[in-house]
Coordinates of C-alpha atoms in Angstrom, one line a residue:
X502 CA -22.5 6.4 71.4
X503 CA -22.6 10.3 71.7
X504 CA -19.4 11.2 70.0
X505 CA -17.5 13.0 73.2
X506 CA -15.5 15.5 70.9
X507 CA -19.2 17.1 70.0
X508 CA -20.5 17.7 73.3
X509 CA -18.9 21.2 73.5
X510 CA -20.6 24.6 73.7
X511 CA -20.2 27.7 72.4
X512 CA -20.2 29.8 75.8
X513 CA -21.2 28.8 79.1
X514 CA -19.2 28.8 82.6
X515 CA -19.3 27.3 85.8
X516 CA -16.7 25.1 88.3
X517 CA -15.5 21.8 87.4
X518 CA -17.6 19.3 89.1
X519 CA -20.9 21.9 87.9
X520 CA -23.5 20.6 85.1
X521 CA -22.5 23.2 83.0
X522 CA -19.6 24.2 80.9
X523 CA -16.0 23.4 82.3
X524 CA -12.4 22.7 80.7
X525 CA -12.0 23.1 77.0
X526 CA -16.0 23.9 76.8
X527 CA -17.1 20.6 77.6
X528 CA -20.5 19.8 79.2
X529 CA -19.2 17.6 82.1
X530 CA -22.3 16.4 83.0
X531 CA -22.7 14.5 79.5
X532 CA -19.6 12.9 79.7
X533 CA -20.4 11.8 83.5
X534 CA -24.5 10.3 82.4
X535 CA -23.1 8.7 79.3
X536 CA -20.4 6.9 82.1
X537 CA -23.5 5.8 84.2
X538 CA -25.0 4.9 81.3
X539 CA -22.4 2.4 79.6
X540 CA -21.9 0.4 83.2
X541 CA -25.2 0.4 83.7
X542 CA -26.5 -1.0 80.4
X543 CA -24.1 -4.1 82.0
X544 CA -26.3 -4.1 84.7
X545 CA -28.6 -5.3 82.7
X546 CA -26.7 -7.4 79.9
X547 CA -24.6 -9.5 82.3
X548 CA -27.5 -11.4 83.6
X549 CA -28.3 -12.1 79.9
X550 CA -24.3 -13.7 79.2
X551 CA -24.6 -15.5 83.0
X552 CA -28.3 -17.2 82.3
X553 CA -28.8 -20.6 81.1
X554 CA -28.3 -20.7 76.6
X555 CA -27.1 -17.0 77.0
X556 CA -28.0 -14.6 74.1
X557 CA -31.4 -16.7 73.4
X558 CA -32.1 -17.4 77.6
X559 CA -34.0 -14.3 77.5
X560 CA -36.3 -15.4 75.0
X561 CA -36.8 -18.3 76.6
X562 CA -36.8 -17.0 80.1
X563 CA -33.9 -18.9 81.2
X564 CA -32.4 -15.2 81.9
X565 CA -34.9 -14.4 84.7
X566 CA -34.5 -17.2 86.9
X567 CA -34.1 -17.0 90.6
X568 CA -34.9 -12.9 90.9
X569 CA -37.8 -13.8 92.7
X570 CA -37.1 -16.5 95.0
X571 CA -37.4 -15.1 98.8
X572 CA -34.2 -15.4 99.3
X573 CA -31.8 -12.6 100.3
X574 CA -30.1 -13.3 97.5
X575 CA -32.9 -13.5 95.2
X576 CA -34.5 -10.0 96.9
X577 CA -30.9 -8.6 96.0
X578 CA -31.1 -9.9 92.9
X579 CA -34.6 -8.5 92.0
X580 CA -33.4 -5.1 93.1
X581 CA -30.1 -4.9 91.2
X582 CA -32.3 -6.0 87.8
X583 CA -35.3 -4.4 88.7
X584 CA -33.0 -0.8 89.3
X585 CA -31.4 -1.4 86.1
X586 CA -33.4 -3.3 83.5
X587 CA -34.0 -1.1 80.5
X588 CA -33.4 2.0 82.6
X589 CA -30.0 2.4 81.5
X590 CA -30.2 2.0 77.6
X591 CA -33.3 4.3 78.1
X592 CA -30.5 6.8 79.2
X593 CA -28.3 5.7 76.8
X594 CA -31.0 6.6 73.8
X595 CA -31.5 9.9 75.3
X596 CA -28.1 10.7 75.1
X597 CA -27.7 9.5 71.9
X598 CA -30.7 11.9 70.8
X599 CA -28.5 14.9 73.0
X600 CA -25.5 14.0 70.6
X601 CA -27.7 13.9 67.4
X602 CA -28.6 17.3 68.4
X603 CA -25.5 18.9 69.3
X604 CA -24.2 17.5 65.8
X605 CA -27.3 19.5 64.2
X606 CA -26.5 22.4 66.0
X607 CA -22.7 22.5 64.9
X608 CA -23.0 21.7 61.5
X609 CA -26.1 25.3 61.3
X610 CA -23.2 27.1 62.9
X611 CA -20.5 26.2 60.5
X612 CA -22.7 26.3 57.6
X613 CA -22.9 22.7 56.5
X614 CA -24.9 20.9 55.2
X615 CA -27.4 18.7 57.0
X616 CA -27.9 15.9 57.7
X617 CA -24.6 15.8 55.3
X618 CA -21.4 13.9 57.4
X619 CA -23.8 12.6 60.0
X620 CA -25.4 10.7 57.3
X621 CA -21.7 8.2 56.9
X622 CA -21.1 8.3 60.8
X623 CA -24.5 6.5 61.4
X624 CA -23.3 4.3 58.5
X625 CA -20.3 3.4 60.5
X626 CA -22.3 2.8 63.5
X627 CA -24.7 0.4 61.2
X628 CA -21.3 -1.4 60.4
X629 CA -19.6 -1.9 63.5
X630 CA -23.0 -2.7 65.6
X631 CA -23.6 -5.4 62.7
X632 CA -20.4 -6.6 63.5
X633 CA -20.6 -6.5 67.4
X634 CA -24.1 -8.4 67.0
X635 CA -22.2 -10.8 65.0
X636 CA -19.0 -11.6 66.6
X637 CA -19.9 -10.7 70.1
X638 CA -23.5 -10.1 71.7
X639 CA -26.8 -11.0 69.7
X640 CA -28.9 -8.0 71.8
X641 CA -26.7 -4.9 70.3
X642 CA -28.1 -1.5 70.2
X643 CA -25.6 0.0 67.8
X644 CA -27.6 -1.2 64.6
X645 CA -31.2 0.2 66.0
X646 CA -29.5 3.3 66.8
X647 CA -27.8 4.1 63.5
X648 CA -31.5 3.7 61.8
X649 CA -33.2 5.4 64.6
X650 CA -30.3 8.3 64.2
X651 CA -31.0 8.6 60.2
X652 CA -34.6 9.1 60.6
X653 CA -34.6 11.6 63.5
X654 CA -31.7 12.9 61.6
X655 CA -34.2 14.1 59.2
X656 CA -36.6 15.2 61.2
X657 CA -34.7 18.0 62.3
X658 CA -35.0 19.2 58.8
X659 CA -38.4 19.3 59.6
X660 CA -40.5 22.3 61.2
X661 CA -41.3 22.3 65.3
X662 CA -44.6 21.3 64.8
X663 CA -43.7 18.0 62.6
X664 CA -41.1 17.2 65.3
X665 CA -43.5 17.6 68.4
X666 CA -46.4 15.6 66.1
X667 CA -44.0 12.4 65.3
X668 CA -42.8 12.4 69.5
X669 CA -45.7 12.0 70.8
X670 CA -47.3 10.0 68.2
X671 CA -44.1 7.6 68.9
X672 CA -44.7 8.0 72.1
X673 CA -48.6 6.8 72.0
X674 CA -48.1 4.0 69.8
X675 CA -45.6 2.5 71.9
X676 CA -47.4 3.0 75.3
X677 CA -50.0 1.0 73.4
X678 CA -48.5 -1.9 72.1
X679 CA -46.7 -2.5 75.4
X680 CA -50.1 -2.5 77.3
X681 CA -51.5 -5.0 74.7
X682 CA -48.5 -7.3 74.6
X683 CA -48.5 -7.3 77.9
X684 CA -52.5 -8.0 78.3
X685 CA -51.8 -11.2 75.4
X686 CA -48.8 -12.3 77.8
X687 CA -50.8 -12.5 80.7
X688 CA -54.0 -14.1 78.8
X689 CA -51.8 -17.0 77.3
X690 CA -50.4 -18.0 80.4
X691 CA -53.4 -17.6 82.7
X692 CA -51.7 -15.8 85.2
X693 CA -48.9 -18.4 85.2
X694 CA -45.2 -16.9 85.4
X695 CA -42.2 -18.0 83.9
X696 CA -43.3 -17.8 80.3
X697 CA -40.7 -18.3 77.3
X698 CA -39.8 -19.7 73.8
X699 CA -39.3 -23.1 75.9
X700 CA -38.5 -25.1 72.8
X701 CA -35.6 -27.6 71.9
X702 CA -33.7 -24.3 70.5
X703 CA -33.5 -23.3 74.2
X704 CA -32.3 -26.7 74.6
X705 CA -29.5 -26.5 71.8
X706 CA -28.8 -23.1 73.2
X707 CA -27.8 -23.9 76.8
X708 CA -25.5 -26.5 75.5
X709 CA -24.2 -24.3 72.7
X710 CA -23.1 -21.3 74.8
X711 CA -21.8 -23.8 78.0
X712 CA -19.6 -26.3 75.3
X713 CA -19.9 -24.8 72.0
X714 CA -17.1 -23.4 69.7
X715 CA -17.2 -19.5 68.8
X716 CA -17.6 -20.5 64.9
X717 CA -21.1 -22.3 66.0
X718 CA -21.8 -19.6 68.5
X719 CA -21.2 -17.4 65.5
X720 CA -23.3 -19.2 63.3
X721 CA -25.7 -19.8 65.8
X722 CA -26.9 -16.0 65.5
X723 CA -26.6 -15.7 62.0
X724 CA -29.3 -18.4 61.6
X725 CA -31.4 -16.8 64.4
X726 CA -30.9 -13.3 63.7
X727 CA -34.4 -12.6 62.6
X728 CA -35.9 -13.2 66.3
X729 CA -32.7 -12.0 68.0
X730 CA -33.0 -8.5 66.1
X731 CA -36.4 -8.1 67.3
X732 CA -35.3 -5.8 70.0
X733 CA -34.8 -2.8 68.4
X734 CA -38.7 -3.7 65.8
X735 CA -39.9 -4.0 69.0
X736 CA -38.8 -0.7 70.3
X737 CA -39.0 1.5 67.2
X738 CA -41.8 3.6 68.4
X739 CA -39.9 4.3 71.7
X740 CA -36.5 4.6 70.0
X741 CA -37.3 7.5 68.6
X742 CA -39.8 9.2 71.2
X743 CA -36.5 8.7 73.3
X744 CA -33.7 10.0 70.5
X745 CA -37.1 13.5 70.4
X746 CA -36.7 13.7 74.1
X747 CA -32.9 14.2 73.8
X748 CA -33.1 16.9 71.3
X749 CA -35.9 18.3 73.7
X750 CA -34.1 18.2 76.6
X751 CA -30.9 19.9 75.3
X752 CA -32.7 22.6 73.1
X753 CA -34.4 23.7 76.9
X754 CA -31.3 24.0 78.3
X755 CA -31.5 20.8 80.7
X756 CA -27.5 20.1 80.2
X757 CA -26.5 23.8 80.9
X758 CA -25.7 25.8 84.1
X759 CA -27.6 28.4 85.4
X760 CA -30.6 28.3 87.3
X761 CA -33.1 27.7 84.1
X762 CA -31.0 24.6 83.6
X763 CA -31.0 22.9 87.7
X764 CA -34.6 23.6 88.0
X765 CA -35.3 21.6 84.9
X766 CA -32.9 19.0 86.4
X767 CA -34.6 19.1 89.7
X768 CA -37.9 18.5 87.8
X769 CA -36.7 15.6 85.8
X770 CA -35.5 14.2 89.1
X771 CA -38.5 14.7 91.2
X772 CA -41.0 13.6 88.5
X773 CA -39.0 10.8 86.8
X774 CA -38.2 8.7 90.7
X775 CA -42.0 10.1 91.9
X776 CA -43.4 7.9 89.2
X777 CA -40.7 5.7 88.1
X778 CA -39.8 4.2 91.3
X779 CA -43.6 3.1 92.3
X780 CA -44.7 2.0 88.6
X781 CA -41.2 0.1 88.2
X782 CA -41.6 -1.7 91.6
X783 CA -44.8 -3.0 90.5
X784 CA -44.2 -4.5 86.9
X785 CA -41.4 -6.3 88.8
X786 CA -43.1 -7.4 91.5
X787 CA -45.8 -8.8 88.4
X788 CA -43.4 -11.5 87.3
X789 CA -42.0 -12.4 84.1
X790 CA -45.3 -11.2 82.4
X791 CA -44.8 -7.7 83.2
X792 CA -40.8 -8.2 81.3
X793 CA -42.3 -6.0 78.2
X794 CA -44.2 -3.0 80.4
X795 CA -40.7 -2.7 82.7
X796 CA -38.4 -3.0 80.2
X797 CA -39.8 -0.3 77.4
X798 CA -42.8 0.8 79.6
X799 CA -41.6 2.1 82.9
X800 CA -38.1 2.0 82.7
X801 CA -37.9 5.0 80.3
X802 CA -39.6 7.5 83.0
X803 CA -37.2 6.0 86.0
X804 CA -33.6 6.8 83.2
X805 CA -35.5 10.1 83.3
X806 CA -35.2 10.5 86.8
X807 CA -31.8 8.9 86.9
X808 CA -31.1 11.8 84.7
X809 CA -31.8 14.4 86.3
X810 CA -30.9 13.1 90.1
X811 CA -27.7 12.7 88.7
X812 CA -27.4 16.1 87.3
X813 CA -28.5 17.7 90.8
X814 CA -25.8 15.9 92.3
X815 CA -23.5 16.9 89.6
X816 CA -24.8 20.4 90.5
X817 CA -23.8 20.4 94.2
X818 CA -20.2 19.4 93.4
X819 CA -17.6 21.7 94.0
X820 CA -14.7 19.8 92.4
X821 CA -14.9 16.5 90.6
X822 CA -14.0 13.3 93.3
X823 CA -12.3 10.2 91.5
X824 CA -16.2 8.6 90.8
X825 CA -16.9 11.7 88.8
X826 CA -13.4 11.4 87.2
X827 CA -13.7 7.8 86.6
X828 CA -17.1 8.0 85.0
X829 CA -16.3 10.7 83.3
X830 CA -13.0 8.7 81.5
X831 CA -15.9 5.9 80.7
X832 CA -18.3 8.4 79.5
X833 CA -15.5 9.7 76.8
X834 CA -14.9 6.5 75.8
X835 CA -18.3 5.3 75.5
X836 CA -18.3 3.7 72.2
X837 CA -15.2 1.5 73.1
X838 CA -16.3 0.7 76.7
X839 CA -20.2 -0.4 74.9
X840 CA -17.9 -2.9 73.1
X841 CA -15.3 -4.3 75.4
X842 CA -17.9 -4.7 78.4
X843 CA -19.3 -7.4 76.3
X844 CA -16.2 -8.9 75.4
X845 CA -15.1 -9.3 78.8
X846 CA -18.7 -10.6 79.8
X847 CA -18.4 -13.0 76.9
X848 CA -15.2 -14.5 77.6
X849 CA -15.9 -14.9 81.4
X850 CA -19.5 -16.7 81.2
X851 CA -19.2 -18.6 77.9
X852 CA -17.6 -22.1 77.2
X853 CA -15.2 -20.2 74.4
X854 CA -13.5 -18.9 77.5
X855 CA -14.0 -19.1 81.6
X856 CA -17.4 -20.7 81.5
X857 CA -18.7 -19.5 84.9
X858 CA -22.1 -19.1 83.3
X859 CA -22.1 -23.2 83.7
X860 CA -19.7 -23.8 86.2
X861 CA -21.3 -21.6 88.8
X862 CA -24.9 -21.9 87.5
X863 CA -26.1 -22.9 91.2
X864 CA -24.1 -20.3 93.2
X865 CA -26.8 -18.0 93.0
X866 CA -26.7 -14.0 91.6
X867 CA -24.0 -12.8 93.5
X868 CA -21.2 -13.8 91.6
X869 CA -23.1 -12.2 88.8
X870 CA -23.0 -9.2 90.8
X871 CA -19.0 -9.3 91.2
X872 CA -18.7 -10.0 87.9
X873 CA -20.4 -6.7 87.1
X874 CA -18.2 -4.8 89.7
X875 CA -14.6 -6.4 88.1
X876 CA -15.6 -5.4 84.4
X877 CA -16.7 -1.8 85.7
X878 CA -13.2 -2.0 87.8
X879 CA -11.3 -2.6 84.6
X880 CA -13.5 -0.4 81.8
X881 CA -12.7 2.7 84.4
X882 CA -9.1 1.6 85.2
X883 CA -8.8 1.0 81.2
X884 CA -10.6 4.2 80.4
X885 CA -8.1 6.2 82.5
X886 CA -5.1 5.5 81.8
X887 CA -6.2 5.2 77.7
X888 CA -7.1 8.8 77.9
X889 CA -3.9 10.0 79.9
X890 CA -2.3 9.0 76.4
X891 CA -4.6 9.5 73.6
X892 CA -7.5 12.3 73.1
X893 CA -10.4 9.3 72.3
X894 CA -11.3 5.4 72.6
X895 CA -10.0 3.4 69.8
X896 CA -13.1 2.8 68.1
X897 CA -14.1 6.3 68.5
X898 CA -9.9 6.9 67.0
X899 CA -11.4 4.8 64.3
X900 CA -13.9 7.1 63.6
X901 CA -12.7 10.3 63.6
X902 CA -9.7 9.0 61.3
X903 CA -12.1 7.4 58.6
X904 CA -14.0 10.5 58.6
X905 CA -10.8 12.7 58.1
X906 CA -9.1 10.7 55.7
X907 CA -12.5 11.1 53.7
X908 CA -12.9 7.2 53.7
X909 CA -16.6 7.5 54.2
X910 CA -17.0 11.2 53.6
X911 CA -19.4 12.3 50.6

């Protein structure tokens, strides 16, 4: 994630709850939207280790069963998906493009060379979301992120104009192929819903994640892991429009106080719900069909709005409350929260450990829901009193001390 210990600025002032600089030259409202951001990507991936065969229910479809059933519970359900499904890692990636940037921006300031260190800390994000895909959650983000972050990485080696040129030729591209996949979804199944991989690997995979043993669970990915990396092929194009839009967004000031800096949020708020809200109620409302157009189609503009909403809020503080505290203490340990969401997830739905996935498979969404709630409850709790001790997260710990030690330095 966006390493907390860059996200500092040189000067800047403003009160403690403010977007703008506060204690020890922190940008507060970073730490707070990267906090959003990690619970809220759960939003989204706890359906995914509920659902019928788990990791590969969502290619099969198995993950999207029940939203829309009208029901209150499946109305609730549709709302609580439909509000977070892609919207959150779209925040995510532009956070991790506001990181990339402040990085650039240090290392011009101290003289360094560039892309230089940054070069070995995507490396060791490479590594450990290898490792997280492997031993924990098939859909990782880590690995596209550390290949995304290499190539943008160099880009800002590259003049303005190249930089604007590759954004919104990224940007085009992937509006397109989400419009055509979505037209060749909708043209195999005749307007039928509920399409899918619906194959006896779905089958196998039900079975596998509800009895299986974590050695075949493991195994289980590494056989599959060509079509269960296809996430991050998939999303290339918008990977890096998004990582562009960080390095954007940060080099206009959006994350600084002042008034340049809350009328750009104000903007990003009123334009990204204006038309996020509207286009994201209808891809839901299309059915399964529409998954592609919601999840990398509409859902980036909405974690644009969600961006800057949040920052307006953030803006009318006074003093920070215990939700801004609390997400703040997420948002420092962002890497390590990414991670241990999932393991918590994983050892509550799968057989390998509670197995509610199976056991309450007809109890409807909203034990999903409370599930989602208790792991927030203890990533905040955990979070908290981690930081009350230590400066970083473990993994981030794990980081920094590699780097020193000149493990992985040049």
């Amino acid at each position: 994630m966006v390493e907390a210990a860059e996200t500092r600025v040189v000067t800047g002032e403003g009160g403690a709850g403010s977007a703008g600089s506060g204690a020890r030259g922190r940008l507060p409202l970073l730490d707070v939207l990267r906090g959003v951001a990690i619970l809220g990507t759960l939003m989204s991936n706890v359906w995914f280790f509920a659902g019928p065969g788990a990791e590969w229910g969502v290619l099969s479809g198995n993950s999207s069963a029940g939203a829309g059933s009208a029901t209150l519970a499946g109305a609730a359900e549709a709302v609580f998906r439909g509000l977070a499904n892609g919207k959150f890692l779209s925040m995510l990636t532009i956070l991790f493009g506001v990181g990339l940037a402040l990085q650039f921006r240090s290392a011009a300031q101290r003289g360094q060379p560039w892309p230089g260190r940054y070069t070995w800390r995507a490396l060791f994000l490479f590594v450990e979301g290898t490792a997280h895909f492997v031993l924990v959650f098939a859909w990782d983000v880590l690995m596209g992120y550390a290949v995304v972050a290499l190539l943008v990485a160099w880009l800002l080696t590259r003049s303005a104009r190249a930089q604007r040129v590759t954004w919104i030729a990224m940007g085009a591209l992937h509006a397109v192929a989400m419009i055509l996949l979505t037209a060749a979804m909708l043209f195999a199944s005749g307007g039928a819903t509920g399409g899918g991989l619906r194959t006896d690997t779905a089958t196998d995979a039900v079975a596998l994640y509800a009895e299986g043993g974590y050695a075949e669970q493991v195994t289980f990915r590494l056989s599959h892991a060509v079509v269960l990396r296809m996430e991050p092929v998939l999303s290339f194009g918008l990977l890096v429009f998004l990582f562009l839009l960080g390095v954007r967004l940060f080099r206009a000031g959006a994350f600084q106080d002042g008034a340049p800096g809350r009328r750009i949020r104000r903007r990003l708020a009123g334009w990204g719900l204006g038309v996020g809200l509207p286009l994201t109620t209808l891809t839901v409302l299309g059915g399964p069909d529409f998954f592609l157009l919601e999840r990398y189609g509409t859902a980036p503009v909405l974690a644009i709005g969600y961006i800057g909403f949040i920052g307006v809020v953030m803006d009318r503080l006074r003093h920070p409350g215990p939700v801004t505290s609390a997400l703040t203490s997420v948002g420092r340990t962002a890497l390590s929260c990414y991670v241990l969401q999932n393991v918590i997830a994983m050892l509550a739905c799968y057989g390998i450990g509670l197995g509610l996935a199976s056991r309450w498979a007809d109890s409807g969404p909203w034990w999903v829901m409370g599930l989602w709630a208790a792991i927030c409850l203890v990533l905040v709790t955990g979070a908290s009193l981690w930081l009350r001790r230590f400066e970083h997260g473990p993994l981030e710990a794990l980081q920094k001390r590699l780097l020193r030690r000149g493990i992985i330095q040049h």
